[in-house]
CSV table of C-alpha atoms and ligand atoms in Angstrom, one decimal:
chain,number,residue,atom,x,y,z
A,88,UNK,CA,0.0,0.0,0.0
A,89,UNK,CA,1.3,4.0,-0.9
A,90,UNK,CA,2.9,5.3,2.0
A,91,UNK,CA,0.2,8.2,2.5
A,92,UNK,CA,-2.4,5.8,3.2
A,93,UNK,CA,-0.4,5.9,6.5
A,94,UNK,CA,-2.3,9.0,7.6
A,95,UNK,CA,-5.3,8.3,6.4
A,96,UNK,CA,-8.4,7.1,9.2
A,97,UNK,CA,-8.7,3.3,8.6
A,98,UNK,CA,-12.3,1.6,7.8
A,99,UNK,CA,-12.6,-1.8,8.8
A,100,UNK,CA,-16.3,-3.7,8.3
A,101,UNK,CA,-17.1,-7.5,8.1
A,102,UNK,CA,-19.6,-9.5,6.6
A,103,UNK,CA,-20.9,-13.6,7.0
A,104,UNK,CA,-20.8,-15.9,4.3
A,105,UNK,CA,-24.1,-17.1,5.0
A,106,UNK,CA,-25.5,-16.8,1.6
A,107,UNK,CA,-26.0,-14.6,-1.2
A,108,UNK,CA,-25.8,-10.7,0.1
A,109,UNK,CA,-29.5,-9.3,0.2
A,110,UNK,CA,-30.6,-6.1,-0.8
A,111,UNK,CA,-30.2,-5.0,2.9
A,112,UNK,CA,-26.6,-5.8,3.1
A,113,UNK,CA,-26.0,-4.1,0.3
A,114,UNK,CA,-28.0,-1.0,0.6
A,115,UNK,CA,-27.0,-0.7,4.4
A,116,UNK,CA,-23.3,-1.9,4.1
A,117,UNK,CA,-21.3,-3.0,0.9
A,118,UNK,CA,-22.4,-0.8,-1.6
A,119,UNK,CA,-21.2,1.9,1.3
A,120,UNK,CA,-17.8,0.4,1.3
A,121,UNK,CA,-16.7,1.3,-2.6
A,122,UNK,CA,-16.8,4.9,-2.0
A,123,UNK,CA,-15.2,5.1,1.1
A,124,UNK,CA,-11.8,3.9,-0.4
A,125,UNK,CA,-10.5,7.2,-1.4
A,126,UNK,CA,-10.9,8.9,1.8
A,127,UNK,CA,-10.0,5.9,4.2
A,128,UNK,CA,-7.6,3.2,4.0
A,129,UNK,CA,-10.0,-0.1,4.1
A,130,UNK,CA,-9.8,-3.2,5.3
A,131,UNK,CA,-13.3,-5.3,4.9
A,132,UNK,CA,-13.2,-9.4,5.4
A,133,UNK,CA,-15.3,-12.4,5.2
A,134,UNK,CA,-17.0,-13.8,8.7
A,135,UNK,CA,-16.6,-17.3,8.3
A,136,UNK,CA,-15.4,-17.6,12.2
A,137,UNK,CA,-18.8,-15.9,12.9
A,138,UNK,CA,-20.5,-18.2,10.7
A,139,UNK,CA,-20.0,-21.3,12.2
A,140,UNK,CA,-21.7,-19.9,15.6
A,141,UNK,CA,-25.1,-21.7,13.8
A,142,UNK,CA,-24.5,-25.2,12.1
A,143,UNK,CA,-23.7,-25.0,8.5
A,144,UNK,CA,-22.0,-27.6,6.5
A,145,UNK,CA,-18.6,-27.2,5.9
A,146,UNK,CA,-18.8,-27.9,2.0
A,147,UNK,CA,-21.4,-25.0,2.4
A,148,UNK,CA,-18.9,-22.9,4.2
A,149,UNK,CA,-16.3,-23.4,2.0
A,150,UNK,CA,-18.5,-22.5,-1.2
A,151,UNK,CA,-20.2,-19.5,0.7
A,152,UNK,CA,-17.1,-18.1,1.8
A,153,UNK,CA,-15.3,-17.7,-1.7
A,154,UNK,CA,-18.7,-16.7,-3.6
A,155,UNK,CA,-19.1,-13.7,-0.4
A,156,UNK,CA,-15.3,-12.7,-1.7
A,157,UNK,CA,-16.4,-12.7,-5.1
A,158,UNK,CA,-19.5,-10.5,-4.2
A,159,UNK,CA,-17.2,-8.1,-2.1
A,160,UNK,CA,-15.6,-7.3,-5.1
A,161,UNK,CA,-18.2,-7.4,-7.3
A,162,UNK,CA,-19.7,-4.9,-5.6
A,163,UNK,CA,-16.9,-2.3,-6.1
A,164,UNK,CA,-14.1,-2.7,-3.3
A,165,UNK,CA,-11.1,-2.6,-5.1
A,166,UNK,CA,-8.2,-4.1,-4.2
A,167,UNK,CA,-5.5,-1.7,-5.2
A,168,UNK,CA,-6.9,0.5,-2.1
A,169,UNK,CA,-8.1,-1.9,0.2
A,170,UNK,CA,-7.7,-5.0,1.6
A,171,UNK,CA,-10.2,-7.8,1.3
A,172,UNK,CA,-9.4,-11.0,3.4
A,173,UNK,CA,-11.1,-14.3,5.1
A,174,UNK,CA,-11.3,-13.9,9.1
A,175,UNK,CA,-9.9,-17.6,9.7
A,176,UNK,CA,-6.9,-16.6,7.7
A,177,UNK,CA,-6.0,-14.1,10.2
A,178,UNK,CA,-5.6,-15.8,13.5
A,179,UNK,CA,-4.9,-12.7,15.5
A,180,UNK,CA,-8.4,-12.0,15.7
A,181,UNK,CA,-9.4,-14.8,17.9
A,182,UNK,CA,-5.7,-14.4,19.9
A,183,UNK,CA,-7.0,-11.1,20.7
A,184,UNK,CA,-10.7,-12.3,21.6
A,185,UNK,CA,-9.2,-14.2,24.4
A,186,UNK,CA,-7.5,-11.2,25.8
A,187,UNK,CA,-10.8,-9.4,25.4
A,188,UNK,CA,-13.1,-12.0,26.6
A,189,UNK,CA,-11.5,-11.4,30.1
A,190,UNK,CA,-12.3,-7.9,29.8
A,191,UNK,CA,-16.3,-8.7,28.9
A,192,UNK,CA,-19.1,-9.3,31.4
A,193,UNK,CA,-21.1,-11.8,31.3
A,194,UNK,CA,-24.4,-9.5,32.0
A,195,UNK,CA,-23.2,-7.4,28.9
A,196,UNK,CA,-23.4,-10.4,26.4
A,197,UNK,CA,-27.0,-11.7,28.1
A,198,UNK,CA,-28.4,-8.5,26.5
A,199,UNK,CA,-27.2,-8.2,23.0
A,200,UNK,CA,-30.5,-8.3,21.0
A,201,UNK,CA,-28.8,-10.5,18.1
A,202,UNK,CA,-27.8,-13.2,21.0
A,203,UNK,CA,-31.7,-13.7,22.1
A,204,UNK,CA,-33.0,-13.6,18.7
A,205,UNK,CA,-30.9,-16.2,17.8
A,206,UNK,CA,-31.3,-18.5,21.1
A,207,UNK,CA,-34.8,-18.4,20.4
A,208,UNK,CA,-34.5,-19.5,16.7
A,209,UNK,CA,-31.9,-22.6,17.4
A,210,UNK,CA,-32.8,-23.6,20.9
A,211,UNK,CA,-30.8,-26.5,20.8
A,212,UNK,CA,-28.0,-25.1,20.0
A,213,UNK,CA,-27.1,-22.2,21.7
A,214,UNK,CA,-23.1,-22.8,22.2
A,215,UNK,CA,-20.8,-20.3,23.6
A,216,UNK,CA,-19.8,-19.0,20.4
A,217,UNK,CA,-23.0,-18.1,19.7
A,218,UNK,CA,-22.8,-16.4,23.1
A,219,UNK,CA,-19.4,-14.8,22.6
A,220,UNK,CA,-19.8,-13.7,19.1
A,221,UNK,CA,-19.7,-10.0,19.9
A,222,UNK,CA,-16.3,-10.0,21.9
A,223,UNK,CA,-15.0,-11.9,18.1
A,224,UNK,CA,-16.3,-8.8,16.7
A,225,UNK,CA,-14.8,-6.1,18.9
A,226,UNK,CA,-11.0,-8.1,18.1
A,227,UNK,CA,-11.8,-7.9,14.5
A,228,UNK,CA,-12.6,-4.2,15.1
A,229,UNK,CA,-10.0,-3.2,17.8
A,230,UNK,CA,-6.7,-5.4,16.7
A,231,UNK,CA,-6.3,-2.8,13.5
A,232,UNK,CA,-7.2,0.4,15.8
A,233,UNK,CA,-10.0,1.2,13.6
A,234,UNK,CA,-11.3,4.7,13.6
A,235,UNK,CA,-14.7,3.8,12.1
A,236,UNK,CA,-17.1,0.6,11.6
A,237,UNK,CA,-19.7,1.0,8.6
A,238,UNK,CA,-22.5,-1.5,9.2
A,239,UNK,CA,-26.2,-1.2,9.2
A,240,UNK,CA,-28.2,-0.6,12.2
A,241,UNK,CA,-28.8,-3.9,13.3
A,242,UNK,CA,-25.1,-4.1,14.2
A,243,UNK,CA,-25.1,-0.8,16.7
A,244,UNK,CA,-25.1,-2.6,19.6
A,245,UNK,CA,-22.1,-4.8,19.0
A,246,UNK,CA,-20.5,-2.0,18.2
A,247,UNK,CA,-21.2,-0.4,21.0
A,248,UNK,CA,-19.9,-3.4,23.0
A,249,UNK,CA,-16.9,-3.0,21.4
A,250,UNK,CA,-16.7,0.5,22.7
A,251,UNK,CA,-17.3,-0.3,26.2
A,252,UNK,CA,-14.7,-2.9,25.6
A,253,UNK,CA,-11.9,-1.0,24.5
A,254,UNK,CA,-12.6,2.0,27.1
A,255,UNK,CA,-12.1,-1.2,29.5
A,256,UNK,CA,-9.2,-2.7,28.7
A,257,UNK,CA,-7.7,0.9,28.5
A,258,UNK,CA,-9.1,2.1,32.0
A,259,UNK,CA,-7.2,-1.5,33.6
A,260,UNK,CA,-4.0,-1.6,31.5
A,261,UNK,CA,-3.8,2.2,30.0
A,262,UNK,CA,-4.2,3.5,26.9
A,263,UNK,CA,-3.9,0.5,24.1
A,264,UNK,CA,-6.9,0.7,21.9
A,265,UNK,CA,-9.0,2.7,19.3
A,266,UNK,CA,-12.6,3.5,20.6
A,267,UNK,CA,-14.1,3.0,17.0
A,268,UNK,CA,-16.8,5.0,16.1
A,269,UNK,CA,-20.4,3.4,13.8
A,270,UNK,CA,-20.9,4.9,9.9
A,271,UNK,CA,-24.8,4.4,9.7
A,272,UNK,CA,-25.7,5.0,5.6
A,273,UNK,CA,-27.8,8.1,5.5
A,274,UNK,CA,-30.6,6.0,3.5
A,275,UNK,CA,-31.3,2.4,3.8
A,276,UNK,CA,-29.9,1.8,7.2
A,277,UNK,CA,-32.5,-0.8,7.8
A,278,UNK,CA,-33.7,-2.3,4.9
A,279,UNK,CA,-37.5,-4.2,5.6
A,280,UNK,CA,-38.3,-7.3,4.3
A,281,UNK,CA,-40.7,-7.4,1.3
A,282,UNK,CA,-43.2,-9.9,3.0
A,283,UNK,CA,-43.5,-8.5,6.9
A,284,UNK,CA,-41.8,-4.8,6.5
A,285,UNK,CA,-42.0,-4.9,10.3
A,286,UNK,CA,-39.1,-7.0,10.2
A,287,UNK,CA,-35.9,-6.5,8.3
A,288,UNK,CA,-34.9,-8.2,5.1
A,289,UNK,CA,-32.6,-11.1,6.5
A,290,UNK,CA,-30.3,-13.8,4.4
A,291,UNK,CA,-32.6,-16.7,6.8
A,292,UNK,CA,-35.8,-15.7,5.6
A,293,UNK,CA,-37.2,-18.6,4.6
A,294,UNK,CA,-40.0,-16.8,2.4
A,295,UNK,CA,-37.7,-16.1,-0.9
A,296,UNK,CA,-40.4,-13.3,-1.9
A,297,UNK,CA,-39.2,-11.9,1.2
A,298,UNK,CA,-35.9,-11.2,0.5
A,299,UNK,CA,-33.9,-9.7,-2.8
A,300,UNK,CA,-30.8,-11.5,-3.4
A,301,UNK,CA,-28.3,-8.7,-4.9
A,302,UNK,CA,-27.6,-11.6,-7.8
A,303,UNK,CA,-31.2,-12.3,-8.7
A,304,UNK,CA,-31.9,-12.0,-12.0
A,305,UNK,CA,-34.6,-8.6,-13.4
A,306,UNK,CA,-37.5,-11.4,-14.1
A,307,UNK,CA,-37.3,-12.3,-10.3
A,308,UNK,CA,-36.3,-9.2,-8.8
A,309,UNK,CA,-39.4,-7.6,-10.9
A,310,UNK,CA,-41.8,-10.6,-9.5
A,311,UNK,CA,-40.6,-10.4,-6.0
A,312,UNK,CA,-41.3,-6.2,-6.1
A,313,UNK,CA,-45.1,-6.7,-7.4
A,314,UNK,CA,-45.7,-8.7,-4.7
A,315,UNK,CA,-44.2,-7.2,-1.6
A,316,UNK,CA,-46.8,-6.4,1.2
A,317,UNK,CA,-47.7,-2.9,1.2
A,318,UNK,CA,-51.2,-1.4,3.4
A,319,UNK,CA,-55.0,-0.6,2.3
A,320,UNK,CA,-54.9,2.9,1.4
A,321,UNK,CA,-53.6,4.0,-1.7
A,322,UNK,CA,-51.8,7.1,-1.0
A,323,UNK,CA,-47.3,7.2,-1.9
A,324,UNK,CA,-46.3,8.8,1.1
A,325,UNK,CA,-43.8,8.5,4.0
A,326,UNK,CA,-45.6,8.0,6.9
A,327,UNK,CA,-45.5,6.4,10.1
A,328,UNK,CA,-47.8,3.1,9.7
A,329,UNK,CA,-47.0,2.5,6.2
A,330,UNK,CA,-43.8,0.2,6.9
A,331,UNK,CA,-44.0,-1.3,3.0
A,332,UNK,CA,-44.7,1.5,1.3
A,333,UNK,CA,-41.7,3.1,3.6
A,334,UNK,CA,-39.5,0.7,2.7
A,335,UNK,CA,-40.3,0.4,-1.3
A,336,UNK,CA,-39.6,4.5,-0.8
A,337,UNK,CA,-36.2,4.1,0.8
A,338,UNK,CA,-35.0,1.1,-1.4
A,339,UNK,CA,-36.1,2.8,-4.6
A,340,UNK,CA,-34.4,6.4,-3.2
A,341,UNK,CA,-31.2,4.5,-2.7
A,342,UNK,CA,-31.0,2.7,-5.5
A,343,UNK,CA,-31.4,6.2,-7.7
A,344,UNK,CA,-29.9,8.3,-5.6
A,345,UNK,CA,-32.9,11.0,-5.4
A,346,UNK,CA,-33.7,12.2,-1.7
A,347,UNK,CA,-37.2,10.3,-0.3
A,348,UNK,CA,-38.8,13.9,-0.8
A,349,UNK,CA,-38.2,13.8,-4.5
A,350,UNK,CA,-39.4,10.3,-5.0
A,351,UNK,CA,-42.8,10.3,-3.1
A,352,UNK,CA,-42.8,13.4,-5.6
A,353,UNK,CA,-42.1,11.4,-8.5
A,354,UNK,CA,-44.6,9.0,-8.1
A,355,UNK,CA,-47.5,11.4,-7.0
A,356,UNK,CA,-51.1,10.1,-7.8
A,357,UNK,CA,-49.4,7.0,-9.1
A,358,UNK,CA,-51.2,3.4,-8.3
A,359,UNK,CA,-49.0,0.7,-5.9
A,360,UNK,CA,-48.8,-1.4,-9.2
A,361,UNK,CA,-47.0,0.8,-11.3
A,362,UNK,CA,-45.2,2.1,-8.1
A,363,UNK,CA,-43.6,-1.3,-7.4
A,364,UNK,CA,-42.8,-2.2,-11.1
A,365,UNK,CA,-40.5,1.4,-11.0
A,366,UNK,CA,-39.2,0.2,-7.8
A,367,UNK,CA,-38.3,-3.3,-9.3
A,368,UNK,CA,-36.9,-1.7,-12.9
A,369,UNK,CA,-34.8,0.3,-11.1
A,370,UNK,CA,-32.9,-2.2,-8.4
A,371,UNK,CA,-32.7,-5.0,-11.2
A,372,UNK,CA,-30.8,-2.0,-13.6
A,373,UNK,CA,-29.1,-0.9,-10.6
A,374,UNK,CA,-27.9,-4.4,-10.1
A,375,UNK,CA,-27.3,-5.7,-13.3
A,376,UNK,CA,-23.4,-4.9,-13.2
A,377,UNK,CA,-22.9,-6.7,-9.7
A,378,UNK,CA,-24.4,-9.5,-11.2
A,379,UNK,CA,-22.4,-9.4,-14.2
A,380,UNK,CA,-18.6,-8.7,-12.7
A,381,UNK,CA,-19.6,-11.4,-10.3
A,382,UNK,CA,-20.1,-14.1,-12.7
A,383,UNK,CA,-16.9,-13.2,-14.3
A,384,UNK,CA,-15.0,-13.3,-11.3
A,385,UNK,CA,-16.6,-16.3,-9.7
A,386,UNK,CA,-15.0,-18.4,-12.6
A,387,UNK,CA,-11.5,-16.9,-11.7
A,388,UNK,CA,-10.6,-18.8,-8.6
A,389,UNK,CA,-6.8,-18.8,-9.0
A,390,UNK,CA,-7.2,-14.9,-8.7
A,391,UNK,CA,-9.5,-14.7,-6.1
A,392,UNK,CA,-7.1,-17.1,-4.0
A,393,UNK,CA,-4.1,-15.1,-5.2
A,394,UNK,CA,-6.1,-11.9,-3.7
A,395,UNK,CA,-7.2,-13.1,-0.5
A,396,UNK,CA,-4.0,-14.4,0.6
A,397,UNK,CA,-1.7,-11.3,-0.4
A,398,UNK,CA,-4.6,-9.6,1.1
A,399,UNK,CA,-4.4,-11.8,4.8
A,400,UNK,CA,-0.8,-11.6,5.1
A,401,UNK,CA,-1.0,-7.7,4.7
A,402,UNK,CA,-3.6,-7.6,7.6
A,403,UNK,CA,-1.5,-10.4,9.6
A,404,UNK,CA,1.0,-7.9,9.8
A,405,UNK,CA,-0.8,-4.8,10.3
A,406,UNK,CA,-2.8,-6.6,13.4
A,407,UNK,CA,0.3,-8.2,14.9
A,408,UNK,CA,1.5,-4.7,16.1
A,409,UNK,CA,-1.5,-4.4,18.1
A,410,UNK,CA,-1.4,-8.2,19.8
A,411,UNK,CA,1.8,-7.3,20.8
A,412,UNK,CA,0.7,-4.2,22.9
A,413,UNK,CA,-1.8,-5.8,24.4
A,414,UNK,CA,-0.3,-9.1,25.0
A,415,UNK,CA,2.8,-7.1,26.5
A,416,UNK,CA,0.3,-5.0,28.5
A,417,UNK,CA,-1.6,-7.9,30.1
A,418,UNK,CA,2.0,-9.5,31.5
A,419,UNK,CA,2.4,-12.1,29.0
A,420,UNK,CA,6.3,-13.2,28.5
A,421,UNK,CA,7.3,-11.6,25.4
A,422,UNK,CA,8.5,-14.2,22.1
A,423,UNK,CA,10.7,-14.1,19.9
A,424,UNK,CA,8.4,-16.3,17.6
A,425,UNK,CA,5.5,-13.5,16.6
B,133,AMP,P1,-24.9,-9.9,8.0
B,133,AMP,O1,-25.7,-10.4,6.9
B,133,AMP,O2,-25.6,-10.1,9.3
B,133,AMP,O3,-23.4,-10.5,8.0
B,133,AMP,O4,-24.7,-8.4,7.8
B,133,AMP,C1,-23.7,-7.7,7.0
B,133,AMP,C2,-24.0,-6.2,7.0
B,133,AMP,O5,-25.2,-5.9,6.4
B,133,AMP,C3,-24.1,-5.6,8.4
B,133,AMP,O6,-23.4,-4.3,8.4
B,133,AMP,C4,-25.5,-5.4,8.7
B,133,AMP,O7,-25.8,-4.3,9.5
B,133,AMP,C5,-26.0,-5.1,7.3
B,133,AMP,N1,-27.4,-5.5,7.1
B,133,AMP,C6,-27.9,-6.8,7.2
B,133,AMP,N2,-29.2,-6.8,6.9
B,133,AMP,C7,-29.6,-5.5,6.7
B,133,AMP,C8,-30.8,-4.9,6.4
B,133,AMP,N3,-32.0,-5.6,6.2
B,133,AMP,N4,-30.8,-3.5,6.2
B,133,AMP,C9,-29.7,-2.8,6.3
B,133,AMP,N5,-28.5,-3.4,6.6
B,133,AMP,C10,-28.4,-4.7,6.8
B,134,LIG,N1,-21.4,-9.4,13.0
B,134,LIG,C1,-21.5,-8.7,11.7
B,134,LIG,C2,-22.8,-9.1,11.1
B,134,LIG,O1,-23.3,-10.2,11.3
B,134,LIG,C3,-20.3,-9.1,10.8
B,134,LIG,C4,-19.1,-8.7,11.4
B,134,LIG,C5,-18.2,-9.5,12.0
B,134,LIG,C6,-18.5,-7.4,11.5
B,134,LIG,N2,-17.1,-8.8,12.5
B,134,LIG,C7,-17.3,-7.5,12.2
B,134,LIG,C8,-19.0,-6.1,11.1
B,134,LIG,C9,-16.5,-6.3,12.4
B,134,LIG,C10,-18.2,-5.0,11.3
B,134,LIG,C11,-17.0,-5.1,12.0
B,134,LIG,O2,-23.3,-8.4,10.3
C-alpha cells in the first residue's frame, strides 16, 4: 500500500458468508464500502469464524465463503486500495478475543438483542460462540485500531460493546486501543423485508419473496417487487404506519440516488402497481453490473485465491502490532516467535 495511506483514518467492516448478500446488506453496508476507499484506508473481510456460531455444513462454508469474496468485489471494493481477506486466515483476531473476553461481562453479552434472537431460533443449539460472538467482533474491530465501523443498524449494539470494551481494557492496562466510532448509511440503514416490513430483510428468511438477493436476476427481482406487502390505502407517502410503502420508498431512493422527498414526488397520484414495477426496474438495472462482474470473477478462482491471501498476510501484519501491545500490557512473556 502507498505510503500516504499511512495518515489516512482506517475503515474496517465485516460481513458472513451465509448466503448470497440481500438487498439490505448491500443498501445498508457494501455498496457503502466502494466509496469510502478514497478517503480511508480499508480493510473489509469475510466472517466465516462468525459463521459457524449456527451449524452450517462445511462444504457450504467453503462455497459460501469464496462466492461472499467474489461479491465483495463485485460490488466495487477494489483491491489496489483496500484490503479484502477471510477472518480464519488471520488468527490474531481470535488471539486477541481471548485477551478481550476477560475484559467482557457476562451481563453485557446476556443482553445483546442479536444473541436472544438467535437462542430463540436454534434452541438447541445455543453454544458459547454463539454467546461470545460480539467480543469476536470487537477483536476484528479493535486489533487494527480502527477509527470507524460502517455497518447497518442492526449491528449498533455490538458496536457499542466493542466500545465499552476498548474503554475497559484501556481504564485496567492504559491506553492501548482505538474506541471506534459506527458509519450508519444516511438512506437504507434498515432495509424491511418485502413480506413483513415490520421485520428487516434477512439472508434466513425462509419466504424467498421476502428477500432480494443482490444476484437475482430482473425477471425475479421484478416478480418479487409486485408482490411485496404494502397497506390498504392508496396514497405514496412516507408516513409512520406505512412500513411497506416506507421501505419500497427508501430502497427505490437509494437505488437512484434522489432524496425520499423527490421520490414520493415522483410517483405522486401513481397506483402501488405501477409504483412497485419502477421500484423493481430500477434495483434490477441498478444491479445488473454486480451481477455481471460477479459471474466473471466467480469463474476466476486462481485470482480470487491469489487476492485473498496477499490480502491476509498484509492484515496479519498490520494486526500483529497491536497483539503485541496488548499481549505485553496484560503480562504475557514476550516471544521471539511472533
Ligand atoms: P450480516 O448479513 O448479518 O453479515 O450483515 C452484514 C452487514 O449488512 C451488516 O453491516 C448489517 O448491519 C447489514 N445488514 C444486514 N441486513 C440488513 C438490512 N436488512 N438492512 C440494512 N443493513 C443490513
Ligand atoms: N457481525 C457482523 C454481522 O453479522 C459481521 C461482522 C463481524 C462485522 N465482524 C465485524 C461487522 C466487524 C463490522 C466489524 O453483520
Amino acid at each position: 500500500m502507498a505510503d500516504a495511506s499511512a495518515e489516512k483514518k482506517l475503515i474496517l467492516s465485516g460481513i458472513q458468508p451465509t448466503g448470497t448478500f440481500t438487498l439490505g446488506n448491500y443498501i445498508g453496508a457494501v455498496r457503502n464500502w466502494g466509496p469510502l476507499q478514497d478517503e480511508y484506508r480499508c480493510l473489509y473481510f469475510i466472517a466465516d469464524q462468525h459463521a459457524i456460531t449456527v451449524k452450517i455444513e462445511p462444504a457450504e462454508l467453503r462455497k459460501k465463503t469464496l462466492e461472499a469474496y467474489a461479491q465483495l468485489l463485485a460490488c466495487g471494493i477494489d483491491l489496489n486500495k483496500s484490503l479484502v481477506f477471510i477472518q480464519s486466515h488471520v488468527p490474531t483476531h481470535s488471539q486477541l478475543m481471548w485477551v478481550l473476553n476477560c475484559s467482557t461481562q457476562f451481563g453485557e453479552l446476556s443482553r445483546m438483542t442479536q444473541f436472544k434472537d438467535k437462542s430463540r431460533k436454534h434452541p438447541d443449539d445455543i453454544n458459547a460462540g454463539l454467546f461470545d460472538y460480539p467480543v469476536l467482533m470487537a477483536a476484528d474491530i479493535l486489533i487494527y485500531q480502527a477509527d470507524m465501523v460502517p455497518v447497518g443498524v442492526d449491528q449498533m449494539q455490538h458496536l457499542e460493546l466493542a466500545r465499552n470494551i476498548a474503554n475497559r481494557f484501556n481504564g485496567r492496562y492504559g491506553e492501548t486501543l482505538k474506541v471506534p466510532e459506527g458509519y450508519i448509511p444516511p438512506i437504507g440503514a434498515k432495509v424491511m423485508s418485502l413480506q413483513d416490513p415490520t421485520k428487516k430483510m434477512s439472508k434466513s428468511d425462509t419466504n424467498p419473496n421476502a428477500v432480494i438477493l443482490i444476484l437475482d436476476d430482473k425477471d425475479t427481482i421484478i416478480r418479487k417487487f409486485k408482490r411485496a406487502v404494502t397497506d390498504s390505502d392508496t396514497e405514496i407517502a412516507f408516513k409512520e404506519g406505512k412500513d411497506g410503502i416506507n421501505n419500497l420508498l427508501t430502497i427505490y431512493s437509494a437505488v437512484s440516488g434522489k432524496t425520499i422527498e423527490e421520490s414520493v414526488k415522483e410517483f405522486e397520484g401513481q397506483g402501488y402497481g405501477t409504483f412497485k414495477m419502477a421500484v423493481g426496474e430500477a434495483v434490477a438495472d441498478h444491479l445488473a453490473p454486480v451481477r455481471e462482474e460477479y459471474a466473471r470473477l466467480i469463474q476466476d478462482k486462481a485470482y480470487l485465491k491469489e487476492c485473498y491471501t496477499r490480502c491476509a498476510g498484509e492484515a496479519l501484519k498490520m494486526s500483529y502490532r497491536t497483539l503485541n501491545k496488548v499481549y505485553k500490557k496484560v503480562g504475557f512473556v514476550p516471544t521471539e516467535l511472533r
